[in-house]
């Protein structure tokens, strides 16, 4: 039985990923900051709720300890929790704004990965999926044929560029864990104001990477169609 922990899984892409993986036979652990929403989401899917705030070291350590006590290990870690950050005139962005986005989108991945590596290393097929974005790709944001080139989201885009590079560097260092990044694409969530394809379509790349076998890829950046340019 594959045990999968997903951060930010009480709604949108995280919830749909959890639903699909439960359907695929995974034991799914729903990670969320809001206890009420997290428990409701987990109960609706037949999953287990584990409270986690990816910006808080103590909360992350407590979540890892909870899973160590109950499941003993995980096979798949999906770092899905993320924030969009402020959207508006660039001259209004502050260092504090950037810090808040990085704290969730990038430092959150580092915190969770650090805390959960001992649990992953008990698996015979350890997998990490980092949810990134085409908005973090130089090639895609500069290509006029791509939807990513139509938006200016400096804080979010910079954080997702960091997520993708962090993914490739972790993949290089962690020889016993497969580490990949997924781009859901423009998905109709609260991030996009309902614009884009369905959440089911958006979750496909995440689910694909969460279900790779022992001979699966590492250090890759994909969407539902395949590998992406950087």
PDB file of C-alpha atoms in Angstrom:
ATOM      1  CA  UNK A   1       0.000   0.000   0.000  1.00  0.00           C
ATOM      2  CA  UNK A   2       1.359   3.397  -1.026  1.00  0.00           C
ATOM      3  CA  UNK A   3       1.065   6.102   1.640  1.00  0.00           C
ATOM      4  CA  UNK A   4       0.905   9.658   0.329  1.00  0.00           C
ATOM      5  CA  UNK A   5       0.993  12.943   2.239  1.00  0.00           C
ATOM      6  CA  UNK A   6      -0.288  16.072   0.467  1.00  0.00           C
ATOM      7  CA  UNK A   7       0.067  19.600   1.834  1.00  0.00           C
ATOM      8  CA  UNK A   8      -2.681  22.127   1.165  1.00  0.00           C
ATOM      9  CA  UNK A   9      -5.062  19.284   0.342  1.00  0.00           C
ATOM     10  CA  UNK A  10      -8.346  20.577   1.721  1.00  0.00           C
ATOM     11  CA  UNK A  11      -9.393  22.243  -1.554  1.00  0.00           C
ATOM     12  CA  UNK A  12      -8.721  22.751  -5.265  1.00  0.00           C
ATOM     13  CA  UNK A  13      -5.744  20.928  -6.782  1.00  0.00           C
ATOM     14  CA  UNK A  14      -4.649  19.333  -3.523  1.00  0.00           C
ATOM     15  CA  UNK A  15      -8.118  17.943  -2.865  1.00  0.00           C
ATOM     16  CA  UNK A  16      -8.518  16.631  -6.412  1.00  0.00           C
ATOM     17  CA  UNK A  17      -5.078  15.024  -6.254  1.00  0.00           C
ATOM     18  CA  UNK A  18      -6.047  13.376  -2.971  1.00  0.00           C
ATOM     19  CA  UNK A  19      -9.323  12.135  -4.450  1.00  0.00           C
ATOM     20  CA  UNK A  20      -7.590  10.627  -7.461  1.00  0.00           C
ATOM     21  CA  UNK A  21      -4.928   8.935  -5.371  1.00  0.00           C
ATOM     22  CA  UNK A  22      -7.477   7.471  -2.949  1.00  0.00           C
ATOM     23  CA  UNK A  23      -9.250   6.141  -6.034  1.00  0.00           C
ATOM     24  CA  UNK A  24      -5.936   4.650  -7.204  1.00  0.00           C
ATOM     25  CA  UNK A  25      -5.571   2.763  -3.924  1.00  0.00           C
ATOM     26  CA  UNK A  26      -3.206   5.059  -2.001  1.00  0.00           C
ATOM     27  CA  UNK A  27      -3.516   5.627   1.720  1.00  0.00           C
ATOM     28  CA  UNK A  28      -3.817   9.419   1.613  1.00  0.00           C
ATOM     29  CA  UNK A  29      -2.999  11.843   4.401  1.00  0.00           C
ATOM     30  CA  UNK A  30      -4.619  15.251   3.974  1.00  0.00           C
ATOM     31  CA  UNK A  31      -2.359  18.067   5.160  1.00  0.00           C
ATOM     32  CA  UNK A  32      -4.011  21.420   5.839  1.00  0.00           C
ATOM     33  CA  UNK A  33      -3.583  24.406   8.127  1.00  0.00           C
ATOM     34  CA  UNK A  34      -7.306  24.778   8.901  1.00  0.00           C
ATOM     35  CA  UNK A  35      -8.340  21.844  11.108  1.00  0.00           C
ATOM     36  CA  UNK A  36     -12.068  22.053  10.415  1.00  0.00           C
ATOM     37  CA  UNK A  37     -11.681  22.200   6.638  1.00  0.00           C
ATOM     38  CA  UNK A  38      -8.959  19.591   6.669  1.00  0.00           C
ATOM     39  CA  UNK A  39     -11.024  17.092   8.669  1.00  0.00           C
ATOM     40  CA  UNK A  40     -14.081  17.685   6.493  1.00  0.00           C
ATOM     41  CA  UNK A  41     -12.050  17.125   3.335  1.00  0.00           C
ATOM     42  CA  UNK A  42     -10.420  13.985   4.714  1.00  0.00           C
ATOM     43  CA  UNK A  43     -13.729  12.490   5.890  1.00  0.00           C
ATOM     44  CA  UNK A  44     -15.315  13.079   2.495  1.00  0.00           C
ATOM     45  CA  UNK A  45     -12.522  11.139   0.786  1.00  0.00           C
ATOM     46  CA  UNK A  46     -11.871   8.349   3.261  1.00  0.00           C
ATOM     47  CA  UNK A  47      -8.475   9.849   4.057  1.00  0.00           C
ATOM     48  CA  UNK A  48      -6.807  10.897   7.327  1.00  0.00           C
ATOM     49  CA  UNK A  49      -6.269  14.524   8.307  1.00  0.00           C
ATOM     50  CA  UNK A  50      -2.914  15.750   9.586  1.00  0.00           C
ATOM     51  CA  UNK A  51      -2.678  19.395  10.577  1.00  0.00           C
ATOM     52  CA  UNK A  52       0.302  21.264   9.130  1.00  0.00           C
ATOM     53  CA  UNK A  53       1.270  24.887   8.650  1.00  0.00           C
ATOM     54  CA  UNK A  54       4.185  24.821   6.218  1.00  0.00           C
ATOM     55  CA  UNK A  55       5.410  28.214   7.469  1.00  0.00           C
ATOM     56  CA  UNK A  56       5.866  26.961  11.043  1.00  0.00           C
ATOM     57  CA  UNK A  57       8.767  24.667  11.954  1.00  0.00           C
ATOM     58  CA  UNK A  58       7.039  23.278  15.038  1.00  0.00           C
ATOM     59  CA  UNK A  59       3.871  22.486  13.092  1.00  0.00           C
ATOM     60  CA  UNK A  60       5.839  20.698  10.363  1.00  0.00           C
ATOM     61  CA  UNK A  61       7.797  18.673  12.908  1.00  0.00           C
ATOM     62  CA  UNK A  62       4.572  17.779  14.743  1.00  0.00           C
ATOM     63  CA  UNK A  63       2.993  16.578  11.478  1.00  0.00           C
ATOM     64  CA  UNK A  64       5.997  14.372  10.738  1.00  0.00           C
ATOM     65  CA  UNK A  65       5.882  12.968  14.272  1.00  0.00           C
ATOM     66  CA  UNK A  66       2.155  12.267  13.941  1.00  0.00           C
ATOM     67  CA  UNK A  67       2.701  10.270  10.746  1.00  0.00           C
ATOM     68  CA  UNK A  68       5.725   8.481  12.198  1.00  0.00           C
ATOM     69  CA  UNK A  69       3.546   7.353  15.108  1.00  0.00           C
ATOM     70  CA  UNK A  70       0.572   6.252  12.981  1.00  0.00           C
ATOM     71  CA  UNK A  71       1.801   5.177   9.537  1.00  0.00           C
ATOM     72  CA  UNK A  72       5.520   4.799  10.261  1.00  0.00           C
ATOM     73  CA  UNK A  73       6.563   5.991   6.803  1.00  0.00           C
ATOM     74  CA  UNK A  74       5.375   7.678   3.636  1.00  0.00           C
ATOM     75  CA  UNK A  75       6.066   6.724   0.042  1.00  0.00           C
ATOM     76  CA  UNK A  76       4.998   9.938  -1.661  1.00  0.00           C
ATOM     77  CA  UNK A  77       5.222  13.567  -0.531  1.00  0.00           C
ATOM     78  CA  UNK A  78       3.269  16.113  -2.545  1.00  0.00           C
ATOM     79  CA  UNK A  79       4.335  19.680  -1.720  1.00  0.00           C
ATOM     80  CA  UNK A  80       1.197  21.408  -2.957  1.00  0.00           C
ATOM     81  CA  UNK A  81       0.586  24.215  -0.449  1.00  0.00           C
ATOM     82  CA  UNK A  82       1.054  27.591  -2.098  1.00  0.00           C
ATOM     83  CA  UNK A  83      -0.055  31.213  -2.207  1.00  0.00           C
ATOM     84  CA  UNK A  84      -0.424  33.690  -5.056  1.00  0.00           C
ATOM     85  CA  UNK A  85       0.606  36.762  -3.082  1.00  0.00           C
ATOM     86  CA  UNK A  86      -0.315  40.358  -3.908  1.00  0.00           C
ATOM     87  CA  UNK A  87      -1.308  41.206  -7.471  1.00  0.00           C
ATOM     88  CA  UNK A  88      -1.079  44.813  -8.603  1.00  0.00           C
ATOM     89  CA  UNK A  89       1.313  47.557  -9.692  1.00  0.00           C
ATOM     90  CA  UNK A  90       4.907  46.417  -9.260  1.00  0.00           C
ATOM     91  CA  UNK A  91       5.872  49.603  -7.428  1.00  0.00           C
ATOM     92  CA  UNK A  92       3.542  48.567  -4.605  1.00  0.00           C
ATOM     93  CA  UNK A  93       5.326  45.266  -3.872  1.00  0.00           C
ATOM     94  CA  UNK A  94       7.469  45.227  -0.755  1.00  0.00           C
ATOM     95  CA  UNK A  95      10.178  42.924   0.514  1.00  0.00           C
ATOM     96  CA  UNK A  96       7.710  41.752   3.148  1.00  0.00           C
ATOM     97  CA  UNK A  97       5.274  40.765   0.391  1.00  0.00           C
ATOM     98  CA  UNK A  98       7.982  38.743  -1.311  1.00  0.00           C
ATOM     99  CA  UNK A  99       9.045  37.182   1.969  1.00  0.00           C
ATOM    100  CA  UNK A 100       5.508  35.986   2.691  1.00  0.00           C
ATOM    101  CA  UNK A 101       5.202  34.313  -0.727  1.00  0.00           C
ATOM    102  CA  UNK A 102       8.603  32.651  -0.474  1.00  0.00           C
ATOM    103  CA  UNK A 103       7.846  31.478   3.061  1.00  0.00           C
ATOM    104  CA  UNK A 104       4.984  29.316   1.811  1.00  0.00           C
ATOM    105  CA  UNK A 105       5.972  28.451  -1.746  1.00  0.00           C
ATOM    106  CA  UNK A 106       9.692  27.825  -1.317  1.00  0.00           C
ATOM    107  CA  UNK A 107      10.717  27.687   2.341  1.00  0.00           C
ATOM    108  CA  UNK A 108       7.631  25.601   3.016  1.00  0.00           C
ATOM    109  CA  UNK A 109       8.933  22.957   0.631  1.00  0.00           C
ATOM    110  CA  UNK A 110      12.329  23.010   2.316  1.00  0.00           C
ATOM    111  CA  UNK A 111      10.785  22.699   5.794  1.00  0.00           C
ATOM    112  CA  UNK A 112       8.477  19.844   4.854  1.00  0.00           C
ATOM    113  CA  UNK A 113      11.047  17.966   2.790  1.00  0.00           C
ATOM    114  CA  UNK A 114      13.620  18.211   5.586  1.00  0.00           C
ATOM    115  CA  UNK A 115      11.171  16.914   8.184  1.00  0.00           C
ATOM    116  CA  UNK A 116       9.738  14.125   6.021  1.00  0.00           C
ATOM    117  CA  UNK A 117      12.890  12.710   4.447  1.00  0.00           C
ATOM    118  CA  UNK A 118      13.405  10.194   7.283  1.00  0.00           C
ATOM    119  CA  UNK A 119       9.871   8.885   6.638  1.00  0.00           C
ATOM    120  CA  UNK A 120      10.405   8.777   2.876  1.00  0.00           C
ATOM    121  CA  UNK A 121      13.655   6.883   3.269  1.00  0.00           C
ATOM    122  CA  UNK A 122      11.745   3.996   4.828  1.00  0.00           C
ATOM    123  CA  UNK A 123      10.031   3.486   1.458  1.00  0.00           C
ATOM    124  CA  UNK A 124      11.308   1.288  -1.352  1.00  0.00           C
ATOM    125  CA  UNK A 125       9.965   3.798  -3.889  1.00  0.00           C
ATOM    126  CA  UNK A 126      10.267   7.275  -2.369  1.00  0.00           C
ATOM    127  CA  UNK A 127       8.799  10.103  -4.438  1.00  0.00           C
ATOM    128  CA  UNK A 128       8.533  13.874  -3.961  1.00  0.00           C
ATOM    129  CA  UNK A 129       6.271  15.973  -6.188  1.00  0.00           C
ATOM    130  CA  UNK A 130       6.651  19.747  -5.964  1.00  0.00           C
ATOM    131  CA  UNK A 131       3.790  21.716  -7.462  1.00  0.00           C
ATOM    132  CA  UNK A 132       5.394  24.424  -9.556  1.00  0.00           C
ATOM    133  CA  UNK A 133       4.081  26.527 -12.460  1.00  0.00           C
ATOM    134  CA  UNK A 134       4.810  27.515 -16.030  1.00  0.00           C
ATOM    135  CA  UNK A 135       4.826  31.047 -14.626  1.00  0.00           C
ATOM    136  CA  UNK A 136       8.255  30.163 -13.249  1.00  0.00           C
ATOM    137  CA  UNK A 137       9.629  29.257 -16.679  1.00  0.00           C
ATOM    138  CA  UNK A 138      11.638  31.884 -18.612  1.00  0.00           C
ATOM    139  CA  UNK A 139      10.877  30.125 -21.894  1.00  0.00           C
ATOM    140  CA  UNK A 140       7.133  29.926 -21.330  1.00  0.00           C
ATOM    141  CA  UNK A 141       6.665  33.449 -19.952  1.00  0.00           C
ATOM    142  CA  UNK A 142       8.554  34.868 -22.961  1.00  0.00           C
ATOM    143  CA  UNK A 143       6.695  32.805 -25.583  1.00  0.00           C
ATOM    144  CA  UNK A 144       3.810  34.851 -27.054  1.00  0.00           C
ATOM    145  CA  UNK A 145       1.959  31.646 -27.966  1.00  0.00           C
ATOM    146  CA  UNK A 146       1.764  30.620 -24.308  1.00  0.00           C
ATOM    147  CA  UNK A 147      -0.859  31.853 -21.844  1.00  0.00           C
ATOM    148  CA  UNK A 148       1.936  32.416 -19.293  1.00  0.00           C
ATOM    149  CA  UNK A 149       3.291  35.308 -21.381  1.00  0.00           C
ATOM    150  CA  UNK A 150       0.042  37.251 -20.915  1.00  0.00           C
ATOM    151  CA  UNK A 151       0.434  37.750 -17.174  1.00  0.00           C
ATOM    152  CA  UNK A 152       2.790  39.686 -14.915  1.00  0.00           C
ATOM    153  CA  UNK A 153       3.005  38.076 -11.486  1.00  0.00           C
ATOM    154  CA  UNK A 154       6.520  38.915 -10.268  1.00  0.00           C
ATOM    155  CA  UNK A 155       6.276  37.502  -6.753  1.00  0.00           C
ATOM    156  CA  UNK A 156       4.488  34.280  -7.627  1.00  0.00           C
ATOM    157  CA  UNK A 157       6.528  33.686 -10.799  1.00  0.00           C
ATOM    158  CA  UNK A 158       9.833  34.193  -8.994  1.00  0.00           C
ATOM    159  CA  UNK A 159       8.795  31.792  -6.250  1.00  0.00           C
ATOM    160  CA  UNK A 160       7.833  29.107  -8.763  1.00  0.00           C
ATOM    161  CA  UNK A 161      11.113  29.545 -10.652  1.00  0.00           C
ATOM    162  CA  UNK A 162      12.783  28.820  -7.319  1.00  0.00           C
ATOM    163  CA  UNK A 163      10.584  25.743  -6.792  1.00  0.00           C
ATOM    164  CA  UNK A 164      11.576  24.253 -10.137  1.00  0.00           C
ATOM    165  CA  UNK A 165      15.287  24.875  -9.599  1.00  0.00           C
ATOM    166  CA  UNK A 166      15.046  23.556  -6.047  1.00  0.00           C
ATOM    167  CA  UNK A 167      13.450  20.425  -7.482  1.00  0.00           C
ATOM    168  CA  UNK A 168      16.279  19.746  -9.934  1.00  0.00           C
ATOM    169  CA  UNK A 169      18.944  20.349  -7.310  1.00  0.00           C
ATOM    170  CA  UNK A 170      17.232  18.077  -4.771  1.00  0.00           C
ATOM    171  CA  UNK A 171      16.903  15.430  -7.489  1.00  0.00           C
ATOM    172  CA  UNK A 172      20.643  15.633  -8.084  1.00  0.00           C
ATOM    173  CA  UNK A 173      21.477  15.305  -4.377  1.00  0.00           C
ATOM    174  CA  UNK A 174      18.863  12.791  -3.248  1.00  0.00           C
ATOM    175  CA  UNK A 175      19.910   9.609  -5.021  1.00  0.00           C
ATOM    176  CA  UNK A 176      17.392   7.502  -3.082  1.00  0.00           C
ATOM    177  CA  UNK A 177      14.340   9.710  -3.775  1.00  0.00           C
ATOM    178  CA  UNK A 178      12.764  10.700  -7.091  1.00  0.00           C
ATOM    179  CA  UNK A 179      12.041  14.432  -7.048  1.00  0.00           C
ATOM    180  CA  UNK A 180       9.991  16.081  -9.799  1.00  0.00           C
ATOM    181  CA  UNK A 181       7.971  19.248 -10.408  1.00  0.00           C
ATOM    182  CA  UNK A 182       4.439  19.417 -11.797  1.00  0.00           C
ATOM    183  CA  UNK A 183       2.818  22.308 -13.638  1.00  0.00           C
ATOM    184  CA  UNK A 184      -0.990  22.161 -13.366  1.00  0.00           C
ATOM    185  CA  UNK A 185      -1.305  24.917 -15.990  1.00  0.00           C
ATOM    186  CA  UNK A 186      -3.929  27.639 -15.805  1.00  0.00           C
ATOM    187  CA  UNK A 187      -6.536  25.909 -13.666  1.00  0.00           C
ATOM    188  CA  UNK A 188      -9.928  27.251 -12.619  1.00  0.00           C
ATOM    189  CA  UNK A 189      -9.246  27.847  -8.918  1.00  0.00           C
ATOM    190  CA  UNK A 190      -9.383  30.812  -6.544  1.00  0.00           C
ATOM    191  CA  UNK A 191      -5.867  31.697  -7.781  1.00  0.00           C
ATOM    192  CA  UNK A 192      -7.148  32.368 -11.294  1.00  0.00           C
ATOM    193  CA  UNK A 193     -10.576  33.733 -10.500  1.00  0.00           C
ATOM    194  CA  UNK A 194     -12.118  30.666 -12.107  1.00  0.00           C
ATOM    195  CA  UNK A 195     -10.227  31.014 -15.397  1.00  0.00           C
ATOM    196  CA  UNK A 196      -8.629  28.030 -17.086  1.00  0.00           C
ATOM    197  CA  UNK A 197      -9.184  24.309 -17.478  1.00  0.00           C
ATOM    198  CA  UNK A 198     -10.795  22.083 -14.879  1.00  0.00           C
ATOM    199  CA  UNK A 199      -9.207  21.135 -11.590  1.00  0.00           C
ATOM    200  CA  UNK A 200      -9.341  17.520 -12.783  1.00  0.00           C
ATOM    201  CA  UNK A 201      -7.162  18.437 -15.786  1.00  0.00           C
ATOM    202  CA  UNK A 202      -4.835  20.509 -13.619  1.00  0.00           C
ATOM    203  CA  UNK A 203      -4.254  17.676 -11.171  1.00  0.00           C
ATOM    204  CA  UNK A 204      -3.253  15.223 -13.894  1.00  0.00           C
ATOM    205  CA  UNK A 205       0.449  16.118 -13.917  1.00  0.00           C
ATOM    206  CA  UNK A 206       0.613  15.884 -10.119  1.00  0.00           C
ATOM    207  CA  UNK A 207      -1.077  12.486 -10.089  1.00  0.00           C
ATOM    208  CA  UNK A 208       1.186  11.259 -12.901  1.00  0.00           C
ATOM    209  CA  UNK A 209       4.313  12.083 -10.914  1.00  0.00           C
ATOM    210  CA  UNK A 210       2.855  10.773  -7.641  1.00  0.00           C
ATOM    211  CA  UNK A 211       2.284   7.355  -9.205  1.00  0.00           C
ATOM    212  CA  UNK A 212       5.633   6.720 -10.929  1.00  0.00           C
ATOM    213  CA  UNK A 213       7.320   3.386 -10.349  1.00  0.00           C
ATOM    214  CA  UNK A 214      10.847   2.571  -9.178  1.00  0.00           C
ATOM    215  CA  UNK A 215      12.197   3.225 -12.676  1.00  0.00           C
ATOM    216  CA  UNK A 216      10.392   6.566 -12.982  1.00  0.00           C
ATOM    217  CA  UNK A 217      12.051   9.903 -13.796  1.00  0.00           C
ATOM    218  CA  UNK A 218      13.706  12.357 -11.452  1.00  0.00           C
ATOM    219  CA  UNK A 219      14.581  16.013 -11.886  1.00  0.00           C
ATOM    220  CA  UNK A 220      11.792  16.556 -14.434  1.00  0.00           C
ATOM    221  CA  UNK A 221       9.331  19.434 -14.901  1.00  0.00           C
ATOM    222  CA  UNK A 222       6.099  18.320 -16.586  1.00  0.00           C
ATOM    223  CA  UNK A 223       2.525  19.290 -17.327  1.00  0.00           C
ATOM    224  CA  UNK A 224      -0.243  16.930 -18.430  1.00  0.00           C
ATOM    225  CA  UNK A 225       1.242  16.824 -21.960  1.00  0.00           C
ATOM    226  CA  UNK A 226       4.834  16.017 -21.013  1.00  0.00           C
ATOM    227  CA  UNK A 227       8.153  17.736 -20.309  1.00  0.00           C
ATOM    228  CA  UNK A 228       8.281  21.527 -20.268  1.00  0.00           C
ATOM    229  CA  UNK A 229      10.913  24.101 -21.286  1.00  0.00           C
ATOM    230  CA  UNK A 230      12.569  26.183 -18.605  1.00  0.00           C
TER     231      UNK A 230
END
